[in-house]
Tab-separated table of C-alpha atoms in Angstrom:
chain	number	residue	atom	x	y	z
A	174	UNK	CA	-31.627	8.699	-19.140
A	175	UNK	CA	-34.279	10.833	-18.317
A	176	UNK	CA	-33.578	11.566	-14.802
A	177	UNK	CA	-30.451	12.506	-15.297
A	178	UNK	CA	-31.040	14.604	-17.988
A	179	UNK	CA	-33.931	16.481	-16.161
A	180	UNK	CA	-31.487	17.223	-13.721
A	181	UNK	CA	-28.172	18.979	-16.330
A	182	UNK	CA	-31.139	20.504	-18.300
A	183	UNK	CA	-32.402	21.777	-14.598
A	184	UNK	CA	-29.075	23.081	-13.035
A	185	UNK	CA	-28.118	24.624	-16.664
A	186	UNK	CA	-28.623	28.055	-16.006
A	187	UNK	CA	-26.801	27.639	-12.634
A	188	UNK	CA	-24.023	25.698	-13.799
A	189	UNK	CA	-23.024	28.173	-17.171
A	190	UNK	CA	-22.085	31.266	-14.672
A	191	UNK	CA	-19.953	28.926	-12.264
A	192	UNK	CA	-17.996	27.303	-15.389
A	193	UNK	CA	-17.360	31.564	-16.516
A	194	UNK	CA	-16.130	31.959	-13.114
A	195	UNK	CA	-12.381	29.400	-14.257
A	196	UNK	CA	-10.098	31.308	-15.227
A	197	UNK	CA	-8.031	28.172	-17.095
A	198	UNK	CA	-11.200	26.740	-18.144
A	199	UNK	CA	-12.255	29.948	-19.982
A	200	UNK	CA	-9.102	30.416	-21.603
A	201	UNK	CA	-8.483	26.740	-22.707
A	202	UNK	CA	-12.311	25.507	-24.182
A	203	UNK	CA	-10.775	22.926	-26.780
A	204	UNK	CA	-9.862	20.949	-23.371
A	205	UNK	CA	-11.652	19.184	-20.952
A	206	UNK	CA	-10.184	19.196	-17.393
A	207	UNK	CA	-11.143	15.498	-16.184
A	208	UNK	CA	-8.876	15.392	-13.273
A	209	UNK	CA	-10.693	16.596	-10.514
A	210	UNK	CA	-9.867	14.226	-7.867
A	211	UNK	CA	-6.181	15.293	-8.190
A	212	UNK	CA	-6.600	18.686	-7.912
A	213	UNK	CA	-9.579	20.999	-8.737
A	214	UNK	CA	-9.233	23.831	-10.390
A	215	UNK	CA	-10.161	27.715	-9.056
A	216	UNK	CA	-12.198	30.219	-9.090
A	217	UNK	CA	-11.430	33.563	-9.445
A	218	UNK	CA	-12.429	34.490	-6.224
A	219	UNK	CA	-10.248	32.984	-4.649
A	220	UNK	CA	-7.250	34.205	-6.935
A	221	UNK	CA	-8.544	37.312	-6.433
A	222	UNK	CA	-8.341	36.846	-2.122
A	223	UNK	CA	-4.713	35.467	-2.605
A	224	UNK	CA	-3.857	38.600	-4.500
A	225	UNK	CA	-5.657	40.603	-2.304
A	226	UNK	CA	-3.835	39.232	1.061
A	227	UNK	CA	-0.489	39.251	-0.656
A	228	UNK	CA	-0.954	42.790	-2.003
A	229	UNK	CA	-2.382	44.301	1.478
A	230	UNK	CA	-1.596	42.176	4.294
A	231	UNK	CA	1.147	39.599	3.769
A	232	UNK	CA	2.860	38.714	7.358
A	233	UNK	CA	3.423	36.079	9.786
A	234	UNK	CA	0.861	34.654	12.293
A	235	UNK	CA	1.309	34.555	15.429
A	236	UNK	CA	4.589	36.136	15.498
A	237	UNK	CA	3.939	39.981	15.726
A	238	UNK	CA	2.011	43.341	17.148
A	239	UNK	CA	1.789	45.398	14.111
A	240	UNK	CA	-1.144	45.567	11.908
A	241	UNK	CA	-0.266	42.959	9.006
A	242	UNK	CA	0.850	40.291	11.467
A	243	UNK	CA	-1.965	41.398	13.047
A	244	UNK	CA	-4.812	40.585	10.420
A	245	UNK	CA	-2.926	37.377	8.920
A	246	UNK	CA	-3.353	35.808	12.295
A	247	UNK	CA	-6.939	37.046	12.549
A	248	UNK	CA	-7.358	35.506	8.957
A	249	UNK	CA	-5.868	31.979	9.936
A	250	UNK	CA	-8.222	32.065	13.269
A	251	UNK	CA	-11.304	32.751	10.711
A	252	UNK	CA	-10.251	30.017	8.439
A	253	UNK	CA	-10.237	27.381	11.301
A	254	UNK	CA	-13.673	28.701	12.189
A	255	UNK	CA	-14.703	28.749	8.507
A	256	UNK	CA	-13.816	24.844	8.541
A	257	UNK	CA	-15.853	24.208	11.522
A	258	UNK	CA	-18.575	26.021	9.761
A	259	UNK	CA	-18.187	24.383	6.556
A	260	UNK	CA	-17.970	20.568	8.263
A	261	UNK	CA	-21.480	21.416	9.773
A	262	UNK	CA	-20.087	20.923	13.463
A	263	UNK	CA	-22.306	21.185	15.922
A	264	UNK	CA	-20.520	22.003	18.663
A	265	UNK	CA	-17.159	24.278	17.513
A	266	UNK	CA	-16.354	25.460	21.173
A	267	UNK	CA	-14.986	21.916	21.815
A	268	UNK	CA	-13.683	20.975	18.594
A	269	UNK	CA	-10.225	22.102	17.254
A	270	UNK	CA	-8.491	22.840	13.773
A	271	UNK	CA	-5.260	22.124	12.631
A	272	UNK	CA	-3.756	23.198	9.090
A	273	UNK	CA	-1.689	20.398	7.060
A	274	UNK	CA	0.087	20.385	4.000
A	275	UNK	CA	-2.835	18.213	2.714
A	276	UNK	CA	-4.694	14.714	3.983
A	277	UNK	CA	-1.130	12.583	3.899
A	278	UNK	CA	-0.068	15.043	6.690
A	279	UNK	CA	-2.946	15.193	7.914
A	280	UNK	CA	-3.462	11.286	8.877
A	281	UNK	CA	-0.125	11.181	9.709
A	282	UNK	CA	-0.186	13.754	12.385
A	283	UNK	CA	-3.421	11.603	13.666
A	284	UNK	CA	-1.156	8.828	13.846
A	285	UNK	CA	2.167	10.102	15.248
A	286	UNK	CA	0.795	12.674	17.470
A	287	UNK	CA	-2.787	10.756	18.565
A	288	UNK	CA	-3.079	7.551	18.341
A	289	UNK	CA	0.644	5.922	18.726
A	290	UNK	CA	0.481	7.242	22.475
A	291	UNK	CA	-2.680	5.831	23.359
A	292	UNK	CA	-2.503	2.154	21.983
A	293	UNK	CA	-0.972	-0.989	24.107
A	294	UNK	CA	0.026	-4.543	24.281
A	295	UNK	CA	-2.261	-6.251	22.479
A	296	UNK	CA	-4.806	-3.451	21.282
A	297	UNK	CA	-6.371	-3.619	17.836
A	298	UNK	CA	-6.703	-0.929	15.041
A	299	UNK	CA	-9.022	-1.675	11.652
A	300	UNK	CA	-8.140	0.693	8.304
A	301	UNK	CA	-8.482	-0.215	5.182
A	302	UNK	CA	-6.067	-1.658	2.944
A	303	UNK	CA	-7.550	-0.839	-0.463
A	304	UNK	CA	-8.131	2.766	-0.629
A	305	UNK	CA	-5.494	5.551	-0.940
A	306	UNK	CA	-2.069	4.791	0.221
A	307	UNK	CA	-2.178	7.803	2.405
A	308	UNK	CA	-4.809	6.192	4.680
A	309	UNK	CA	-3.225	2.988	5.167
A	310	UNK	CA	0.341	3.595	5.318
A	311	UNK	CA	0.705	6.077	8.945
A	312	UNK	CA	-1.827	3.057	10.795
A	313	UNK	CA	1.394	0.858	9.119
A	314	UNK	CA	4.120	3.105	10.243
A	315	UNK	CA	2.207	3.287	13.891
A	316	UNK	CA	2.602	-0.081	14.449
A	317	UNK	CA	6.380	-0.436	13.641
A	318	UNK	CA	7.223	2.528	15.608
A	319	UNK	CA	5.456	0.343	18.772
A	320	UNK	CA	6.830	-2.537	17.658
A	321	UNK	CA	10.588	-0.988	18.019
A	322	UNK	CA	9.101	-0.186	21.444
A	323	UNK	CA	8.360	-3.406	22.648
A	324	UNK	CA	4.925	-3.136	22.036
A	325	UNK	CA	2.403	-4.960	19.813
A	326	UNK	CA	-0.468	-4.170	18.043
A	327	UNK	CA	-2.616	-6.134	15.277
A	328	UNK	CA	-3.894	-4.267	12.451
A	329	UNK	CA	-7.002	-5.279	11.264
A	330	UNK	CA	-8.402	-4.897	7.256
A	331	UNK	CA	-11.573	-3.014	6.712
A	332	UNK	CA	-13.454	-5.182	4.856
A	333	UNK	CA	-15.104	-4.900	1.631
A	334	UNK	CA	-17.869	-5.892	-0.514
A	335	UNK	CA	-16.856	-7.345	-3.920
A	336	UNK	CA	-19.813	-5.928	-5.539
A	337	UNK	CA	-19.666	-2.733	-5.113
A	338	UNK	CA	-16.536	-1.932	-3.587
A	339	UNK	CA	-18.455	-0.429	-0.372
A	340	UNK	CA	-16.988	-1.529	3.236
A	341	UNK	CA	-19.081	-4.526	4.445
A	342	UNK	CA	-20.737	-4.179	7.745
A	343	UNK	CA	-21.476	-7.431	8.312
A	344	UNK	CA	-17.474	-9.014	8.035
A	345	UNK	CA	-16.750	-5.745	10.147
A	346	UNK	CA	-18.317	-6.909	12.781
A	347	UNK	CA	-16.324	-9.970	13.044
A	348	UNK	CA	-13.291	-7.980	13.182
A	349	UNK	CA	-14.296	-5.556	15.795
A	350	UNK	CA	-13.489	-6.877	19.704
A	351	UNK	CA	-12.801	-5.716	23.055
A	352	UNK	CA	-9.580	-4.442	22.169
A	353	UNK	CA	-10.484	-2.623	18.944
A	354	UNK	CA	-9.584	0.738	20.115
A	355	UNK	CA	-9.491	2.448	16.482
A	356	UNK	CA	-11.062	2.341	13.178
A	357	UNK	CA	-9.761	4.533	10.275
A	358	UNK	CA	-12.039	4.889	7.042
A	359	UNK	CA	-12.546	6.770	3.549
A	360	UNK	CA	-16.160	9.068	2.759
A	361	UNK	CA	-15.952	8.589	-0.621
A	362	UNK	CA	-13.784	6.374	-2.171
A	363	UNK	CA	-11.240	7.832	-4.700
A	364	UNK	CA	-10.868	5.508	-7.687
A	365	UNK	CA	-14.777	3.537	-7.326
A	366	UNK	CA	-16.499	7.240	-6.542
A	367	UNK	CA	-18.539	5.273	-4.283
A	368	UNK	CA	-19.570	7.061	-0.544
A	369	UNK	CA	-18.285	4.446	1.797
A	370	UNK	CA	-21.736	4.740	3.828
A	371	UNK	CA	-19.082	5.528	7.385
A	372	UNK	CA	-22.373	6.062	9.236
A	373	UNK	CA	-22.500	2.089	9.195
A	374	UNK	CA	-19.270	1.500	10.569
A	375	UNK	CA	-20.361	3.403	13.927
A	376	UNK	CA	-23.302	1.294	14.382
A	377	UNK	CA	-21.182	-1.553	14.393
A	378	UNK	CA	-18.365	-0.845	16.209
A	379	UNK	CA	-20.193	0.695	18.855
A	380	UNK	CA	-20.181	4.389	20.490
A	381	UNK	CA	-16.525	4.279	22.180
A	382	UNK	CA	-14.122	3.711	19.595
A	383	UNK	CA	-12.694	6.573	17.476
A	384	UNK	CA	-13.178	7.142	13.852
A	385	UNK	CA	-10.555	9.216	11.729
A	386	UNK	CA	-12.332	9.541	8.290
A	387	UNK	CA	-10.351	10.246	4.858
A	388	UNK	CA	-12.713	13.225	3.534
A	389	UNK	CA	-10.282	14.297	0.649
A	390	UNK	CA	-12.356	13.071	-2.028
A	391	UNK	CA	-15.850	14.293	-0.124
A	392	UNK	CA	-14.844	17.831	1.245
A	393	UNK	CA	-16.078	20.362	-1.799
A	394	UNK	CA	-17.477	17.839	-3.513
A	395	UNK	CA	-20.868	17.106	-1.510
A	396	UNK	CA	-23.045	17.882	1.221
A	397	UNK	CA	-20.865	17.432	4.531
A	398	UNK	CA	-22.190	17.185	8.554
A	399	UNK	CA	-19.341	15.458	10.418
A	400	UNK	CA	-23.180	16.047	12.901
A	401	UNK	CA	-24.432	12.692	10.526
A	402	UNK	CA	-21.281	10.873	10.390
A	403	UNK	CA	-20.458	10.843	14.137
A	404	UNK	CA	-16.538	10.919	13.570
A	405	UNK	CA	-13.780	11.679	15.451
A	406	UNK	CA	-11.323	12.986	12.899
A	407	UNK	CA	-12.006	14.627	9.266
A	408	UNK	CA	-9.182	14.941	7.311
A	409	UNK	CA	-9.312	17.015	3.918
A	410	UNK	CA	-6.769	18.639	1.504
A	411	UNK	CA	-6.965	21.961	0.597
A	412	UNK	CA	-6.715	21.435	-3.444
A	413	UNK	CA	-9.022	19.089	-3.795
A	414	UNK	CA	-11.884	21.712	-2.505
A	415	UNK	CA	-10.552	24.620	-4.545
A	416	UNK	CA	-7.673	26.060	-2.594
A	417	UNK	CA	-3.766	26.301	-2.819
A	418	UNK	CA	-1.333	23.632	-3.332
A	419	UNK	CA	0.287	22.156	0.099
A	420	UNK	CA	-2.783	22.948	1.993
A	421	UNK	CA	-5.166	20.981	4.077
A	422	UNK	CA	-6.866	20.188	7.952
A	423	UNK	CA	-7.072	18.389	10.359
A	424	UNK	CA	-10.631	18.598	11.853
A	425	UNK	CA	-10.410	16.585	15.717
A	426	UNK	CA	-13.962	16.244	17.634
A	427	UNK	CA	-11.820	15.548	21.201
A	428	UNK	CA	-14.626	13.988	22.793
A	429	UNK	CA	-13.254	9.973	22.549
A	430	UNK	CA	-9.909	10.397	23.920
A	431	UNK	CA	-7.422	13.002	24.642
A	432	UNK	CA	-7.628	16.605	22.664
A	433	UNK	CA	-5.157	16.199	19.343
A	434	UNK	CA	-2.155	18.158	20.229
A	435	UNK	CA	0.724	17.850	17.240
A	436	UNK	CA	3.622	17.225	18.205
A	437	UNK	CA	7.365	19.371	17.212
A	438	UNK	CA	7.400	22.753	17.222
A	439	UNK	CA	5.200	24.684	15.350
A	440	UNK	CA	6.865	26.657	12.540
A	441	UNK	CA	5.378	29.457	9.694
A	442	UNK	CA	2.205	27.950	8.679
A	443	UNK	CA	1.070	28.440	5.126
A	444	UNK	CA	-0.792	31.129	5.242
A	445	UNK	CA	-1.649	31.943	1.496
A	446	UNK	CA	-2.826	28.427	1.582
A	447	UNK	CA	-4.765	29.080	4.350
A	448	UNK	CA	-6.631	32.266	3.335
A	449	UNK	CA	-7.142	30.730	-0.196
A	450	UNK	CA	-9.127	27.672	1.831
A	451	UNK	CA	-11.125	30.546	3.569
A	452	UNK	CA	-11.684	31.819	-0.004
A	453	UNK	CA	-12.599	28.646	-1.613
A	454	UNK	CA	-15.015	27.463	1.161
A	455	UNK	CA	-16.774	30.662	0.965
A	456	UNK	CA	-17.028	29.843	-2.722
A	457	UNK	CA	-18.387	26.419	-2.412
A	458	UNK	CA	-21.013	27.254	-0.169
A	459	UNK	CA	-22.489	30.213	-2.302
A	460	UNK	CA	-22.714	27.967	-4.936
A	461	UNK	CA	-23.904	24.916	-3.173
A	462	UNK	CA	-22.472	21.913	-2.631
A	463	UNK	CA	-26.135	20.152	-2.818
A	464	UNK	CA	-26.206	21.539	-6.537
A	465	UNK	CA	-22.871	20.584	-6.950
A	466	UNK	CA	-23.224	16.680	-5.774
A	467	UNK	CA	-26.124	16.774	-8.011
A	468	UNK	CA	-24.428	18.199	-11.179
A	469	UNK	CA	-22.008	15.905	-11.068
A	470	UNK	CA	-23.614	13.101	-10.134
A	471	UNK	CA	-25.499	13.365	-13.010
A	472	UNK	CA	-22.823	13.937	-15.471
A	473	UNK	CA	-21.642	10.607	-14.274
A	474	UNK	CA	-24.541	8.646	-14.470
A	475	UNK	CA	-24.553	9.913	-18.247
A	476	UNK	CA	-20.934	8.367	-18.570
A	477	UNK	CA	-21.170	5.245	-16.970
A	478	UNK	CA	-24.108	4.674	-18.733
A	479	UNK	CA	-22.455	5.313	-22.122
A	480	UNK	CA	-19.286	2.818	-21.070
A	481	UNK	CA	-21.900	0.410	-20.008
A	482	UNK	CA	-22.773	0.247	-23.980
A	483	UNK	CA	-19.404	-0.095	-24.799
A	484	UNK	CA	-18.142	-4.211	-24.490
A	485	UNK	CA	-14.577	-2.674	-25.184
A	486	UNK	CA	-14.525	-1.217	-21.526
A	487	UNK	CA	-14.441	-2.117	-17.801
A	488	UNK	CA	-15.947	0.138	-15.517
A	489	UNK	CA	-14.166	-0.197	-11.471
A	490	UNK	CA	-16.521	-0.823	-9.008
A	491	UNK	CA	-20.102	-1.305	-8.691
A	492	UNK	CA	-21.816	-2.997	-12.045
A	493	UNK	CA	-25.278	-2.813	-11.570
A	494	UNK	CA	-25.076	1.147	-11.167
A	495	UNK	CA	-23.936	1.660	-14.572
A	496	UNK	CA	-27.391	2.241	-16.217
A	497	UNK	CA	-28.359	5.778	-16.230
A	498	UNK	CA	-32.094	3.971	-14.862
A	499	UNK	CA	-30.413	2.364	-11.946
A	500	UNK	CA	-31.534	3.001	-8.602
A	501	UNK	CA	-28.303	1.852	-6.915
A	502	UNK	CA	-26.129	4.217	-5.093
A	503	UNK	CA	-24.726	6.620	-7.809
A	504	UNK	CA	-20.662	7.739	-8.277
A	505	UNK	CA	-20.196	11.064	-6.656
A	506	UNK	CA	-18.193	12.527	-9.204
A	507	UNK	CA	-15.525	9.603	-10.145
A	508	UNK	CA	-15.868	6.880	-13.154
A	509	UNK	CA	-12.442	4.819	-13.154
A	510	UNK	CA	-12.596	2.434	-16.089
A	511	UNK	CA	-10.149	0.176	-18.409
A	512	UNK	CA	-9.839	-0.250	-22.195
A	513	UNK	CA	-10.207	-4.726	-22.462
A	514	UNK	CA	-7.102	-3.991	-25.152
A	515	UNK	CA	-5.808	-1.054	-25.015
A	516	UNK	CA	-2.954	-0.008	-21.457
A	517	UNK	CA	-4.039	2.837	-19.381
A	518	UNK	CA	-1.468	4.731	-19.496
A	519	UNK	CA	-1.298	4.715	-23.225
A	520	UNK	CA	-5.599	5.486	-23.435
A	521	UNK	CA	-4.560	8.531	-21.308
A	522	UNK	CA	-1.988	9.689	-23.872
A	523	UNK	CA	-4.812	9.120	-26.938
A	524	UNK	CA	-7.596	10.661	-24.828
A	525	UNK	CA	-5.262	14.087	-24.140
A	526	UNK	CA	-4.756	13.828	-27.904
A	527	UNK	CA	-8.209	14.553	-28.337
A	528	UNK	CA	-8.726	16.869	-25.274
A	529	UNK	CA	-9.076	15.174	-22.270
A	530	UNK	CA	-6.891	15.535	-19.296
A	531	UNK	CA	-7.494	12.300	-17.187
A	532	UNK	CA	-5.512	10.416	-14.872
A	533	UNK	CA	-4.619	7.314	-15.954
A	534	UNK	CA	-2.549	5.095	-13.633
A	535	UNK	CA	-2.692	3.196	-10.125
A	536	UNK	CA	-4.042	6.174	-8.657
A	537	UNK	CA	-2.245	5.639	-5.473
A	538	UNK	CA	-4.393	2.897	-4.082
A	539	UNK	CA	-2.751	0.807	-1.538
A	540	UNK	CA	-1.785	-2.759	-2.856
A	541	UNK	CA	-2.200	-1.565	-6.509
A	542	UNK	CA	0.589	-2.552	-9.262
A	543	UNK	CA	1.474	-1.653	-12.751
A	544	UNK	CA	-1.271	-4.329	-14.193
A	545	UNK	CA	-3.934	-2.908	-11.810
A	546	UNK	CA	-4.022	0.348	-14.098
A	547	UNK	CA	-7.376	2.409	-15.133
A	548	UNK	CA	-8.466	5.651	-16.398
A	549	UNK	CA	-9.972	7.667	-13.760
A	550	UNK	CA	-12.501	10.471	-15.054
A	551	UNK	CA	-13.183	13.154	-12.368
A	552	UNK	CA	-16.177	15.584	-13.145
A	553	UNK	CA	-16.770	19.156	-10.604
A	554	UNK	CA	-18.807	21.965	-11.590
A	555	UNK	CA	-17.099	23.908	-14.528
A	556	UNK	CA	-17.388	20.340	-16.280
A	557	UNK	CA	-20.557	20.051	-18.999
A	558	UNK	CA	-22.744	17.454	-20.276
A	559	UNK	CA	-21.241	18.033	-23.776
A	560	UNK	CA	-17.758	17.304	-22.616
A	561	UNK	CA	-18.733	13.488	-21.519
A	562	UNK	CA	-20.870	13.108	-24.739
A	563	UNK	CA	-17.730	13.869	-26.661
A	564	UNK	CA	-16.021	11.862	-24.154
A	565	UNK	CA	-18.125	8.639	-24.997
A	566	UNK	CA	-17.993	9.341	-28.871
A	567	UNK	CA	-14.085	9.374	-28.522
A	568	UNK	CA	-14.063	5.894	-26.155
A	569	UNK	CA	-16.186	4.500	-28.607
A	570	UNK	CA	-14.264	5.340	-31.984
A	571	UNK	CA	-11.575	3.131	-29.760
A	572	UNK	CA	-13.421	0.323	-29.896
């Protein structure tokens, strides 16, 4: 335990001035908001830039001369630069930004408007069929839109390790051939909190085929340099990093293949969402996403390694990372776990009775059913050390 607490008692006096900085989590201290992963909470800051936009400059974009329209289109144009910036890309001039109601849209309009025109007879796609629905599904929908054209592909699985729940590089490269013209993939993985290690999946498939990475669960959360991860597509919503509801992006690298162009005409975007994302990114990087990872990193490590004392409890994913000693790849932020007695759905109900606000379901993973149910604890910055002690007393009075 020592490491991790070294680092909490460390990042203390950081961490207290962020947590002030919550409206809802100021006004509500008798709960503990757990449910990260879903949607994070905000800052006032960026309350405080949607009231200031809607107060001052509220128009369309795109659509007039005057001086609101005006600013609200300059304000969109800065937000797709602020992404860039944020993402760490290293060449902005040739990348492009498009905004999304969140990562579902956001794969899909990879899907529908990139990839379904490029792909023939016989060409191979590999995504993975055990992380969120939303990244499996439009690869799904791709192929039976080709099929009713007379054309067939074969989607491949991603494959996995069973003991940690990481992608395995090895069985990928069995599935990768000359006609692999696609790979979709997840950073960090939303109900194991494990970071998928993507880099690996470009060294083995090889520097021509396309990557479209699932970054919802990454994007706020940690350090990010789509630079490192050489992908072709970042995908992200909007209220998982701090912004509005209903919005997200669409970050496209154009180099392998055609520019990403989406398709239909292209209506009123959201632009409260978009200025809030502005907001919130600004946000994140004064505080520091490195301090961030390592916050609540740490706060995990503390709670796995209380469950790990608990027999009553089964902790999702990697085993041998439990131990607050381990030196195996740590959670970023997610602990997903399972009373041996007691449903999920019910230890969510007890835990809120006690003042924690998890999710406790299938949490959307593809293939997942009723039985496959957990409690999924997910930590950001306004969460404290104190909280997931409390947290482990409770779990453990449920013994």
């Amino acid at each position: 335990m020592t490491e991790t607490a070294d680092v909490l008692e460390e990042l203390g006096p950081w961490q207290r001035p962020l947590r002030a900085q919550f409206p809802i989590i100021v006004a509500n201290p008798e709960l503990a908001y757990l449910d990260s992963a879903a949607t994070a909470q905000k800052p006032r800051a960026v309350l405080e830039a949607v009231q200031h936009y809607l107060a001052t400059s509220n128009a369309n974009a795109g659509r007039g001369s005057y001086p609101w329209a005006n600013a609200t289109t300059a304000a969109v144009e800065r937000a797709g630069d602020r992404v860039k910036e944020f993402l760490g890309d290293p060449a902005p001039d040739r990348s492009s930004v498009h905004f999304t109601s969140g990562t579902s849209e956001g794969l899909r309009t990879v899907a529908r408007d990139w990839l379904a025109g490029l792909l023939t007879d016989g060409d191979e796609i590999v995504v993975p069929f055990a992380d969120h629905e939303a990244n499996l599904a439009p690869w799904l929908e791709v192929r039976e839109l080709l099929e009713r054209q007379g054309v067939k592909i074969r989607v491949r699985e991603l494959p996995y390790q069973d003991s940690s729940g990481d992608y395995d590089p090895a069985a990928l490269a069995a599935s990768v051939g000359p006609r692999t013209r696609f790979v979709a993939a997840t950073h960090v993985h939303h109900v194991y909190g494990v970071d998928m290690n993507v880099h690996r999946i470009r060294r083995v498939v090889g520097p021509e085929v396309p990557i479209c990475l699932d970054a919802a669960q990454s994007v706020g959360h940690v350090p990010f340099s789509v630079a490192g991860l050489d992908v072709d597509f970042v995908v992200f919503s909007g209220h998982k990093a701090m912004a509005l509801p209903g919005t997200g992006a669409v970050w496209a690298r154009g180099r392998r293949g055609p520019r990403l162009r989406p398709g239909g005409w292209a209506g009123t975007p959201n632009t409260v969402g978009i200025v809030s994302l502005a907001a919130a990114l600004d946000w994140l990087d004064a505080a520091g996403t490195d301090r961030i990872e390592a916050w609540t990193v740490a706060l995990a490590a503390r709670l796995t390694d209380g469950l790990s004392r608990l027999g009553a409890y089964e902790v999702l994913g990697c085993r041998s990372s439990l131990a607050a000693g381990s030196e195996v790849q740590r959670r970023r932020s997610i602990v997903t776990f399972r009373h041996r007695a007691i449903p999920s759905r019910d230890l969510g109900f007890i835990l809120y009775s006690h003042g924690f606000m998890v999710r406790s379901d299938g949490h959307c993973q593809a293939g997942a059913g009723d039985a496959d149910g957990s409690v999924r604890v997910s930590l950001h910055v306004h969460n404290t050390s104190e909280e997931i002690e409390k947290l482990v007393a409770t779990l453990r009075s449920l013994q």
